[in-house]
DNA sequence: GCATGTATATAATAAAATGTTATATGATAA
DNA sequence: TTATCATATAACATTTTATTATATACATGC
């Protein structure tokens, strides 16, 4: 005997309530009838009152037993659920995934990848937090997120990163004469109004170098923090820009066309995560999945 | 190892989460440290993923583990609650008690008894359903209530009853000259306006016999179904009545006075319950408690 | 580097819980 | 009555959970 009620006893009790006889309950539990008999005897002894009345052959729970029944059902349900979700976790079907990313990603590439990822993982919940790179770094260091997507990242001892260089392209209004060229170089843009990222951003520095290498210099027309903003401007016919191909494809067909830009000025994305935090299996899997999704846009080294 | 996660493992897991180390968890669980170590190892194996990361000495649950934690807490809480309420039940402190009674009882004697009964039984819940005797009988036969209080009951094979004969008294307005007498007999009421129960009620028949025995006959003035209604009429100075002393005491001091009535016409109450339904301990205890509460009002056999 | 204290893991084994089979008891229906 | 069904009991095997004793890992201070 236990002295403490055991869930096994509750399980047996519940089965008998459901089936009306110990014999049938034992069949359902896949154990012998005496085993059920003992479990119930022990439970009744531990609880201190009778659990069943006989009633023309069937076992009917006493009022006291019925009083406990709802709680007992809840316990058994919960135990079932725990095994079930744990199985889902091992099959990477459940978990919680906290992602911090640049605002541009939250509205373009990422949602599609996340949606795809969630499709066959019904138990997984995702938090998506778009913010500036500085905040993303903070969150990684503070281990408040599992995974981050940022750019212009120099490294940090508490952060593990994988750098991915994404192709960039020159975008321009659909009807621009630039559409007649196969590739676009800085010198093709001298008469164009150029929309570019902030002058203190790493990407601007790279772009500037590319212009200098071609004997040109950038004349600022509009400064936009995000590539998506630049795309919007271009869609309005305001000017041209050099942006990640990721963003460009989203706007193609919305009044925007694009061509490769030479020399290559890759957008240096960083996939980051807290280095001291043991990554959950879901996190690892998502990171792989996300890196995979960027593959078609990767800058091939030349 | 179990192959199936056991609540014992969950308990150990929870204790370690709370205390940060296995050693302290083992102390809290009052078992040895190796026992905890194995429970956790088995649980991790059964679940299929790591439960903890080491982090400068402390054990910090992995993200997967944290994901399960809320459900685990709920299970353990529920198990606790089951043992707790079962303890309350054995100490007659919890349960559900369904009482059907005559409407008069629901507003006079019974509430006080129930309130007293509930005072030191915090977990007990009571349903009180007042209705006519016919319905009360139905409910007993249908086993929809645990306990009933009725009158004029002839017995029924599915109903167990205990008959209690309650003293009746003659009530009259405070300022009535009847107050000068020690006992009141039918002949004292010839000039009074008499309020009595329905002519087809068993109590009316008894009362009528008493009047006949005294050489009088009843002249109807007001017919009231319930004693309490009769009391209200008397309180308004409308007339006099013969009612259960139980009701009379409630109205004494509200403009009503009473004296013993002779010959004795007891009010024949029946405490009933479904004969086939195993009474819960709470029911038995309440029945005893209620019968006890009627003791001071019992008609002594003469 | 080494000793030291603390925390966890492992091994051998004991105790308790949970299962088995075989069989007795008790109630019900033919 | 007999046959049948459901449950209880007894003797015993297996599994789980605990124990003690001991080894290992790891950070800390010297």
XYZ file of C-alpha atoms (C1' of nucleotides) in Angstrom:
664
model
C 0.000 0.000 0.000
C 1.140 3.524 -0.607
C -0.059 5.718 2.232
C -0.118 8.388 -0.428
C -2.647 8.262 -3.198
C -0.924 7.429 -6.457
C -2.005 8.473 -9.930
C -2.071 4.816 -10.839
C -4.867 4.345 -8.343
C -6.690 7.307 -9.775
C -6.320 5.866 -13.230
C -7.806 2.573 -12.123
C -10.599 4.347 -10.308
C -11.417 6.389 -13.349
C -11.451 3.350 -15.606
C -13.883 1.580 -13.303
C -16.154 4.602 -13.169
C -16.162 4.664 -16.957
C -16.719 0.954 -17.493
C -18.892 0.039 -14.549
C -16.983 -3.130 -13.662
C -13.448 -3.864 -12.550
C -13.088 -6.646 -15.066
C -13.733 -4.442 -18.040
C -11.626 -1.669 -16.553
C -8.714 -4.085 -16.214
C -9.051 -4.997 -19.886
C -8.970 -1.371 -20.880
C -5.896 -0.748 -18.733
C -4.231 -3.895 -20.078
C -3.622 -5.306 -16.639
C -5.153 -8.180 -14.727
C -8.373 -7.897 -12.776
C -6.762 -8.546 -9.374
C -4.409 -5.642 -10.013
C -7.379 -3.313 -10.402
C -9.030 -4.810 -7.383
C -5.986 -4.058 -5.272
C -5.455 -0.568 -6.632
C -9.030 0.296 -5.740
C -8.851 -1.327 -2.333
C -5.688 0.627 -1.566
C -7.172 3.856 -2.849
C -10.331 3.429 -0.783
C -8.184 2.691 2.236
C -5.983 5.747 1.644
C -8.921 8.026 1.042
C -10.787 6.684 4.016
C -14.178 6.134 2.445
C -15.977 3.751 0.120
C -15.668 4.487 -3.580
C -18.451 2.373 -5.023
C -21.863 0.958 -4.298
C -22.976 -2.224 -5.936
C -26.114 -1.684 -7.902
C -27.564 -4.665 -9.740
C -24.189 -5.833 -10.901
C -22.662 -2.499 -11.733
C -20.342 -0.431 -9.624
C -21.725 3.046 -9.068
C -19.443 5.645 -7.535
C -20.504 6.940 -4.146
C -21.303 10.565 -3.712
C -17.889 11.228 -2.181
C -16.205 9.596 -5.132
C -18.266 11.632 -7.564
C -17.217 14.700 -5.678
C -13.570 14.006 -6.473
C -14.163 12.848 -10.017
C -13.805 16.168 -11.849
C -10.396 16.824 -10.304
C -9.294 13.283 -11.009
C -10.285 13.628 -14.642
C -8.353 16.849 -14.881
C -5.189 15.284 -13.459
C -5.311 12.376 -15.850
C -5.972 14.668 -18.787
C -3.052 16.859 -17.857
C -0.709 13.923 -17.469
C -1.733 12.764 -20.915
C -1.130 16.194 -22.277
C 2.322 16.383 -20.776
C 3.437 13.172 -22.441
C 1.862 14.350 -25.633
C 3.516 17.755 -25.752
C 6.824 16.225 -24.698
C 6.521 13.950 -27.679
C 5.786 16.977 -29.809
C 8.838 18.708 -28.431
C 11.149 15.845 -29.330
C 9.638 15.788 -32.777
C 10.226 19.531 -32.927
C 6.489 20.020 -33.161
C 6.120 22.167 -30.062
C 8.054 24.891 -28.378
C 8.370 28.598 -28.124
C 10.538 30.628 -30.441
C 11.461 34.232 -29.777
C 12.854 36.063 -32.740
C 14.192 39.608 -32.889
C 14.774 41.094 -36.286
C 15.218 44.246 -38.287
C 11.910 45.907 -39.074
C 12.362 45.261 -42.744
C 12.456 41.527 -42.201
C 9.341 41.527 -40.086
C 7.313 42.635 -43.049
C 9.016 41.020 -45.991
C 10.979 37.822 -46.014
C 10.586 36.508 -42.490
C 6.797 36.092 -42.230
C 6.767 33.700 -45.143
C 9.563 31.613 -43.658
C 7.908 31.544 -40.243
C 4.539 30.615 -41.692
C 6.158 27.798 -43.590
C 8.007 26.658 -40.495
C 4.835 26.636 -38.395
C 2.791 24.799 -40.985
C 3.689 21.321 -39.792
C 4.547 22.259 -36.216
C 1.168 22.917 -34.653
C 2.419 23.299 -31.071
C 5.049 25.931 -31.785
C 4.467 29.518 -30.765
C 6.519 32.375 -32.157
C 7.223 35.856 -30.865
C 8.482 38.250 -33.474
C 10.001 41.485 -32.255
C 11.199 43.971 -34.857
C 13.564 46.707 -33.707
C 16.786 48.526 -34.394
C 20.103 46.647 -34.484
C 21.191 48.115 -31.148
C 18.172 46.714 -29.384
C 18.584 43.347 -31.087
C 22.122 43.190 -29.752
C 20.865 44.058 -26.272
C 18.278 41.314 -26.425
C 20.856 38.762 -27.462
C 23.200 39.745 -24.655
C 20.320 39.720 -22.189
C 19.208 36.346 -23.544
C 15.691 37.586 -23.967
C 15.400 36.199 -27.455
C 16.458 32.959 -29.068
C 17.461 34.257 -32.428
C 18.100 37.569 -34.103
C 18.483 38.910 -37.586
C 20.496 42.077 -37.884
C 23.060 43.779 -40.043
C 26.180 45.875 -39.618
C 27.144 43.684 -36.701
C 30.763 43.731 -35.506
C 30.593 40.815 -33.116
C 30.187 40.617 -29.384
C 31.644 38.100 -26.904
C 28.166 37.044 -25.710
C 26.762 36.603 -29.171
C 27.278 33.829 -31.670
C 26.775 34.879 -35.259
C 26.639 33.533 -38.714
C 27.191 36.149 -41.401
C 25.325 35.841 -44.635
C 26.082 38.097 -47.563
C 22.958 38.764 -49.537
C 23.068 40.002 -53.127
C 21.986 43.555 -53.637
C 20.469 44.967 -56.777
C 19.693 48.341 -58.203
C 15.996 49.095 -58.190
C 14.269 51.732 -60.304
C 10.777 52.607 -61.481
C 9.373 50.128 -63.986
C 9.386 52.634 -66.819
C 12.918 53.868 -66.245
C 15.330 53.649 -69.183
C 17.636 51.749 -66.824
C 15.485 48.713 -67.561
C 17.221 48.425 -70.883
C 20.534 47.488 -69.260
C 21.585 44.063 -68.034
C 23.675 45.295 -65.149
C 23.916 48.657 -63.561
C 27.073 50.390 -62.428
C 27.597 53.538 -60.373
C 28.299 55.551 -63.492
C 24.810 54.697 -64.794
C 23.311 56.437 -61.805
C 25.020 59.846 -62.027
C 21.894 61.556 -63.266
C 19.536 59.573 -61.052
C 18.135 60.640 -57.752
C 19.636 58.092 -55.319
C 17.847 56.840 -52.238
C 20.246 55.248 -49.796
C 20.631 54.186 -46.193
C 22.028 56.439 -43.504
C 25.499 57.811 -44.109
C 26.783 56.259 -40.870
C 25.581 52.771 -41.757
C 28.090 50.103 -42.781
C 26.137 49.427 -45.926
C 26.428 53.036 -47.020
C 30.189 52.871 -46.561
C 30.393 49.845 -48.812
C 28.184 51.462 -51.399
C 30.269 54.609 -51.283
C 33.438 52.600 -51.883
C 31.826 50.995 -54.893
C 31.009 54.406 -56.303
C 34.516 55.660 -55.667
C 35.974 52.584 -57.347
C 33.948 53.502 -60.409
C 35.157 57.067 -60.232
C 31.851 58.405 -59.006
C 30.602 59.907 -55.788
C 27.219 59.674 -54.136
C 25.024 62.740 -54.089
C 22.419 62.311 -51.403
C 18.830 62.720 -52.361
C 16.859 60.768 -49.783
C 18.208 58.932 -46.727
C 16.065 55.999 -45.620
C 16.829 53.768 -42.721
C 15.367 50.642 -44.258
C 15.504 48.998 -47.611
C 11.738 48.630 -47.627
C 11.347 52.362 -47.253
C 13.682 52.861 -50.179
C 11.574 50.438 -52.196
C 8.463 52.430 -51.399
C 10.108 55.630 -52.619
C 11.216 53.957 -55.803
C 7.738 52.535 -56.333
C 6.478 56.109 -56.169
C 8.849 57.001 -58.993
C 10.912 59.235 -56.745
C 14.299 57.808 -57.594
C 16.505 54.720 -57.646
C 18.240 52.714 -54.954
C 20.518 49.817 -54.218
C 18.873 47.312 -51.933
C 18.946 43.689 -50.891
C 17.478 41.454 -53.560
C 15.255 40.063 -50.826
C 13.376 43.318 -50.697
C 13.561 43.943 -54.403
C 11.658 40.781 -55.337
C 8.828 41.817 -53.049
C 8.378 45.066 -54.942
C 8.863 43.745 -58.441
C 5.499 44.046 -60.128
C 4.537 46.914 -57.865
C 5.986 49.491 -60.207
C 9.554 48.517 -59.438
C 12.117 46.741 -61.622
C 15.665 45.718 -60.777
C 18.966 44.681 -62.280
C 22.201 43.369 -60.812
C 24.481 46.035 -59.451
C 28.231 46.003 -60.123
C 30.575 46.032 -58.370
C 28.872 43.715 -55.937
C 28.013 45.419 -52.674
C 26.661 42.585 -50.548
C 24.248 43.258 -47.734
C 25.952 41.713 -44.741
C 23.241 40.093 -42.676
C 24.040 38.501 -39.328
C 22.060 35.633 -37.868
C 22.773 35.888 -34.166
C 21.940 34.123 -30.937
C 23.030 34.317 -27.285
C 26.215 32.289 -27.013
C 25.730 31.223 -23.395
C 22.142 30.229 -23.762
C 21.651 26.614 -24.689
C 19.636 26.872 -27.866
C 16.391 24.925 -27.878
C 16.033 22.347 -30.559
C 13.335 24.384 -32.174
C 15.690 27.353 -32.302
C 18.442 25.372 -33.976
C 16.006 23.993 -36.457
C 14.553 27.354 -37.250
C 17.981 28.920 -37.689
C 18.862 26.263 -40.177
C 15.538 26.713 -41.897
C 16.016 30.453 -42.104
C 19.589 30.283 -43.392
C 18.298 27.858 -45.990
C 15.622 30.309 -47.058
C 18.323 32.914 -47.749
C 20.310 30.587 -49.924
C 18.901 31.723 -53.274
C 19.822 35.292 -52.403
C 23.357 34.675 -51.305
C 26.120 36.699 -52.833
C 28.376 34.271 -54.650
C 31.990 35.137 -54.031
C 33.584 36.266 -57.223
C 13.244 3.086 -15.953
C 9.590 3.531 -16.660
C 9.093 4.219 -20.346
C 6.133 6.252 -19.156
C 6.703 9.492 -17.358
C 5.696 9.163 -13.738
C 4.395 11.918 -11.495
C 7.231 11.127 -9.134
C 9.649 12.237 -11.823
C 7.653 15.392 -12.377
C 7.731 16.088 -8.676
C 11.500 15.732 -8.583
C 11.857 17.871 -11.669
C 9.713 20.580 -10.175
C 11.654 20.567 -6.917
C 14.935 20.970 -8.778
C 13.540 23.833 -10.830
C 12.469 25.516 -7.615
C 15.676 24.953 -5.675
C 18.300 25.160 -8.379
C 20.270 22.115 -7.246
C 19.470 18.442 -6.918
C 20.909 18.299 -3.454
C 18.585 20.895 -2.044
C 15.670 19.427 -3.965
C 16.361 16.043 -2.393
C 16.281 17.626 1.050
C 12.946 19.225 0.335
C 11.525 15.943 -0.939
C 12.975 14.075 2.038
C 14.799 11.596 -0.127
C 18.451 11.066 -0.931
C 20.319 12.984 -3.602
C 21.009 9.928 -5.801
C 17.280 9.248 -5.893
C 16.672 12.668 -7.382
C 19.550 12.213 -9.759
C 18.056 9.021 -11.122
C 14.514 10.335 -11.317
C 15.738 13.216 -13.416
C 17.946 11.046 -15.577
C 15.011 8.736 -16.245
C 12.681 11.621 -16.951
C 15.121 13.225 -19.388
C 15.515 9.876 -21.100
C 11.757 9.327 -21.317
C 11.091 12.825 -22.558
C 13.910 12.654 -25.050
C 15.549 15.984 -24.383
C 17.774 17.662 -21.830
C 16.021 19.238 -18.870
C 18.726 21.455 -17.445
C 21.747 23.489 -18.348
C 24.505 24.010 -15.865
C 25.085 27.637 -15.305
C 27.733 28.651 -12.771
C 26.703 25.965 -10.364
C 22.963 26.223 -10.683
C 20.715 24.049 -12.768
C 18.637 26.137 -15.126
C 15.785 24.457 -16.976
C 16.171 24.352 -20.737
C 13.671 26.081 -22.903
C 11.953 22.797 -23.647
C 11.627 22.080 -19.953
C 10.250 25.519 -19.257
C 7.697 24.907 -21.936
C 6.278 21.976 -19.978
C 6.562 23.611 -16.585
C 3.115 25.224 -16.370
C 1.347 21.938 -17.060
C 3.571 20.122 -14.622
C 2.779 22.636 -11.914
C -0.913 22.220 -12.584
C -0.749 18.435 -12.267
C 1.091 18.592 -8.979
C -1.299 21.201 -7.644
C -4.290 19.093 -8.601
C -2.858 15.994 -7.000
C -2.343 17.965 -3.834
C -5.861 19.204 -3.966
C -7.266 15.732 -4.381
C -5.543 14.428 -1.277
C -6.608 17.526 0.547
C -10.288 17.374 -0.312
C -10.328 13.643 0.310
C -9.009 14.364 3.767
C -11.766 16.927 4.184
C -14.314 14.374 3.093
C -13.201 11.810 5.648
C -13.368 14.482 8.267
C -16.861 15.257 6.978
C -15.662 18.652 5.944
C -16.362 18.442 2.238
C -19.085 17.088 0.059
C -22.226 18.118 -1.660
C -25.584 17.963 0.055
C -28.836 18.244 -1.842
C -31.851 18.932 0.291
C -35.478 19.181 -0.777
C -37.937 20.600 1.714
C -41.313 22.167 2.236
C -41.289 25.869 1.451
C -41.970 26.727 5.083
C -38.772 25.052 6.183
C -36.673 26.833 3.614
C -37.394 30.139 5.289
C -37.701 29.288 8.948
C -36.011 26.461 10.760
C -33.761 24.912 8.127
C -31.498 27.831 7.218
C -30.288 28.134 10.768
C -29.533 24.437 11.000
C -27.739 24.439 7.651
C -25.713 27.520 8.517
C -24.677 25.878 11.759
C -23.788 22.672 9.968
C -21.676 24.482 7.385
C -19.841 26.588 9.935
C -17.066 24.069 10.586
C -17.290 22.243 7.276
C -15.759 24.716 4.840
C -15.725 22.458 1.784
C -19.368 21.409 1.918
C -21.783 22.790 -0.597
C -25.547 22.673 -0.129
C -28.410 22.844 -2.577
C -31.740 23.699 -1.018
C -34.835 23.144 -3.088
C -38.203 24.072 -1.578
C -41.320 22.624 -3.179
C -44.603 20.860 -2.600
C -44.689 17.432 -0.950
C -45.540 15.700 -4.224
C -42.400 17.034 -5.891
C -40.276 16.137 -2.892
C -41.502 12.560 -3.169
C -40.674 12.548 -6.877
C -37.175 13.776 -6.184
C -36.579 11.095 -3.598
C -37.762 8.360 -5.922
C -35.664 9.789 -8.737
C -32.681 10.016 -6.380
C -32.133 13.584 -7.353
C -31.764 14.722 -3.780
C -30.025 13.292 -0.761
C -32.503 14.290 1.859
C -36.034 15.624 2.060
C -38.290 17.189 4.639
C -41.990 16.780 4.022
C -45.264 16.114 5.807
C -48.405 14.092 5.275
C -46.259 11.318 3.868
C -47.748 7.812 3.658
C -44.619 5.929 2.754
C -43.242 4.704 -0.545
C -41.168 1.590 -1.305
C -38.278 3.642 -2.698
C -38.172 6.050 0.191
C -36.797 5.587 3.652
C -38.401 7.816 6.243
C -38.159 8.825 9.818
C -41.327 10.369 11.187
C -41.026 13.122 13.704
C -44.058 14.482 15.495
C -43.613 18.136 16.222
C -45.663 19.928 18.866
C -48.222 22.357 17.570
C -49.471 25.402 19.390
C -52.244 27.885 19.052
C -51.045 31.279 17.887
C -52.932 34.536 18.249
C -52.238 38.266 18.128
C -50.142 39.502 21.051
C -52.983 41.548 22.521
C -55.604 38.824 22.282
C -57.427 37.886 25.516
C -56.370 34.301 24.777
C -52.980 35.252 26.196
C -54.521 35.018 29.663
C -54.949 31.226 29.362
C -52.289 28.572 29.955
C -53.556 26.143 27.385
C -56.033 26.581 24.612
C -58.755 24.152 23.611
C -61.040 24.082 20.586
C -63.928 25.488 22.640
C -61.798 28.594 23.352
C -61.705 29.309 19.644
C -65.401 29.245 18.792
C -65.606 32.988 18.478
C -62.224 33.354 16.828
C -61.526 33.613 13.152
C -59.528 30.436 12.419
C -56.771 30.255 9.818
C -55.964 26.685 8.896
C -54.335 24.523 6.256
C -56.171 23.138 3.267
C -59.191 20.960 4.001
C -57.653 18.013 2.094
C -54.413 18.098 4.078
C -53.702 15.397 6.661
C -53.039 18.028 9.280
C -56.481 19.566 8.773
C -58.089 16.167 9.291
C -56.287 15.736 12.616
C -57.225 19.230 13.685
C -60.811 18.625 12.742
C -60.905 15.444 14.846
C -59.561 17.420 17.803
C -62.361 19.971 17.426
C -64.974 17.230 17.120
C -63.602 15.522 20.221
C -64.154 18.759 22.075
C -67.677 19.019 20.719
C -66.832 21.819 18.327
C -66.585 22.136 14.571
C -64.274 24.216 12.456
C -65.703 27.177 10.623
C -63.343 28.132 7.845
C -62.154 31.687 7.691
C -58.874 31.578 5.798
C -57.212 28.568 4.177
C -53.418 28.822 3.948
C -51.170 26.197 2.484
C -48.260 26.845 4.809
C -47.871 27.440 8.496
C -45.709 30.468 7.803
C -48.506 32.034 5.808
C -50.875 31.419 8.716
C -48.363 33.084 11.033
C -48.251 36.133 8.778
C -52.046 36.421 8.889
C -52.057 36.133 12.659
C -49.296 38.722 12.927
C -51.570 41.064 10.984
C -54.234 40.510 13.627
C -56.492 38.741 11.189
C -57.242 35.722 13.330
C -55.795 32.724 15.177
C -54.283 29.447 14.025
C -52.816 26.168 15.134
C -49.298 25.694 13.775
C -46.079 23.881 14.412
C -44.193 25.340 17.356
C -41.219 25.569 15.025
C -42.957 28.329 13.108
C -44.558 29.878 16.142
C -41.244 30.656 17.845
C -40.088 32.512 14.754
C -43.059 34.876 14.969
C -43.121 35.338 18.708
C -42.139 38.937 19.290
C -43.448 39.923 15.879
C -46.929 40.589 17.183
C -47.689 36.938 17.733
C -48.068 35.000 20.989
C -48.750 31.310 21.485
C -49.938 28.758 23.990
C -50.074 24.952 24.001
C -53.049 23.496 22.206
C -55.070 20.613 23.645
C -55.803 17.952 22.647
C -52.370 17.563 21.102
C -52.468 17.602 17.305
C -48.898 16.838 16.328
C -47.515 18.004 13.036
C -46.254 14.803 11.459
C -42.995 15.664 9.705
C -41.164 13.079 7.636
C -37.428 13.096 7.106
C -36.965 11.121 3.927
C -34.227 9.878 1.663
C -33.907 7.594 -1.372
C -33.721 4.059 -0.007
C -31.588 2.637 -2.832
C -29.108 5.446 -2.920
C -26.148 4.864 -0.656
C -26.203 7.915 1.596
C -22.944 9.827 1.736
C -21.453 10.355 5.120
C -22.236 14.034 4.899
C -25.876 13.172 4.283
C -26.063 10.832 7.237
C -24.399 13.366 9.415
C -26.696 16.134 8.348
C -29.798 13.995 8.866
C -28.712 13.279 12.380
C -27.920 16.915 12.928
C -31.303 17.969 11.632
C -33.276 15.423 13.647
C -31.332 16.653 16.655
C -32.349 20.235 15.936
C -36.010 19.192 16.054
C -35.659 17.528 19.421
C -36.831 20.462 21.543
C -39.993 20.655 19.470
C -40.924 16.991 19.589
C -44.383 16.022 20.697
C -43.967 13.959 23.831
C -46.311 10.995 23.773
C -48.854 11.338 26.518
C 49.743 23.857 -10.516
C 47.214 21.628 -6.286
C 44.085 20.980 -2.464
C 39.321 21.622 -1.135
C 34.542 21.997 -0.923
C 30.329 21.303 -3.312
C 27.368 18.974 -6.557
C 26.214 15.160 -9.317
C 26.707 10.404 -11.131
C 27.224 5.460 -10.569
C 26.982 0.909 -8.317
C 25.210 -2.445 -5.244
C 21.362 -3.426 -2.947
C 16.949 -2.951 -0.010
C 12.150 -1.781 0.205
C 7.908 -0.723 -1.780
C 4.703 -0.649 -5.409
C 2.623 -3.011 -9.078
C 2.088 -6.623 -11.670
C 1.221 -11.827 -12.457
C -1.376 -16.614 -11.955
C -4.206 -19.607 -9.396
C -8.062 -19.982 -6.682
C -11.881 -18.788 -3.401
C -16.091 -16.259 -2.576
C -20.442 -14.308 -3.592
C -24.148 -12.840 -6.266
C -27.384 -13.613 -10.297
C -29.810 -15.862 -13.871
C -31.208 -20.122 -16.236
C -29.450 -26.500 -8.177
C -25.937 -25.283 -11.548
C -23.583 -22.210 -14.456
C -21.836 -17.766 -15.003
C -19.924 -13.603 -13.947
C -17.491 -10.289 -11.028
C -14.574 -9.557 -7.337
C -11.378 -10.823 -3.494
C -7.387 -13.174 -1.670
C -2.920 -15.509 -1.663
C 1.593 -16.502 -3.278
C 4.883 -14.802 -5.957
C 7.587 -12.082 -9.913
C 8.866 -7.700 -11.723
C 9.615 -2.859 -11.745
C 10.170 1.339 -9.528
C 12.007 3.905 -6.021
C 14.630 4.354 -2.443
C 19.020 3.535 0.293
C 24.337 3.762 1.306
C 28.869 3.998 -0.274
C 31.823 5.820 -3.485
C 33.552 8.006 -7.764
C 33.712 11.952 -10.688
C 33.401 16.799 -12.135
C 34.125 21.401 -11.363
C 34.859 25.876 -9.438
C 37.633 28.440 -5.800
C 41.393 29.862 -3.138
C 46.160 29.145 -2.211
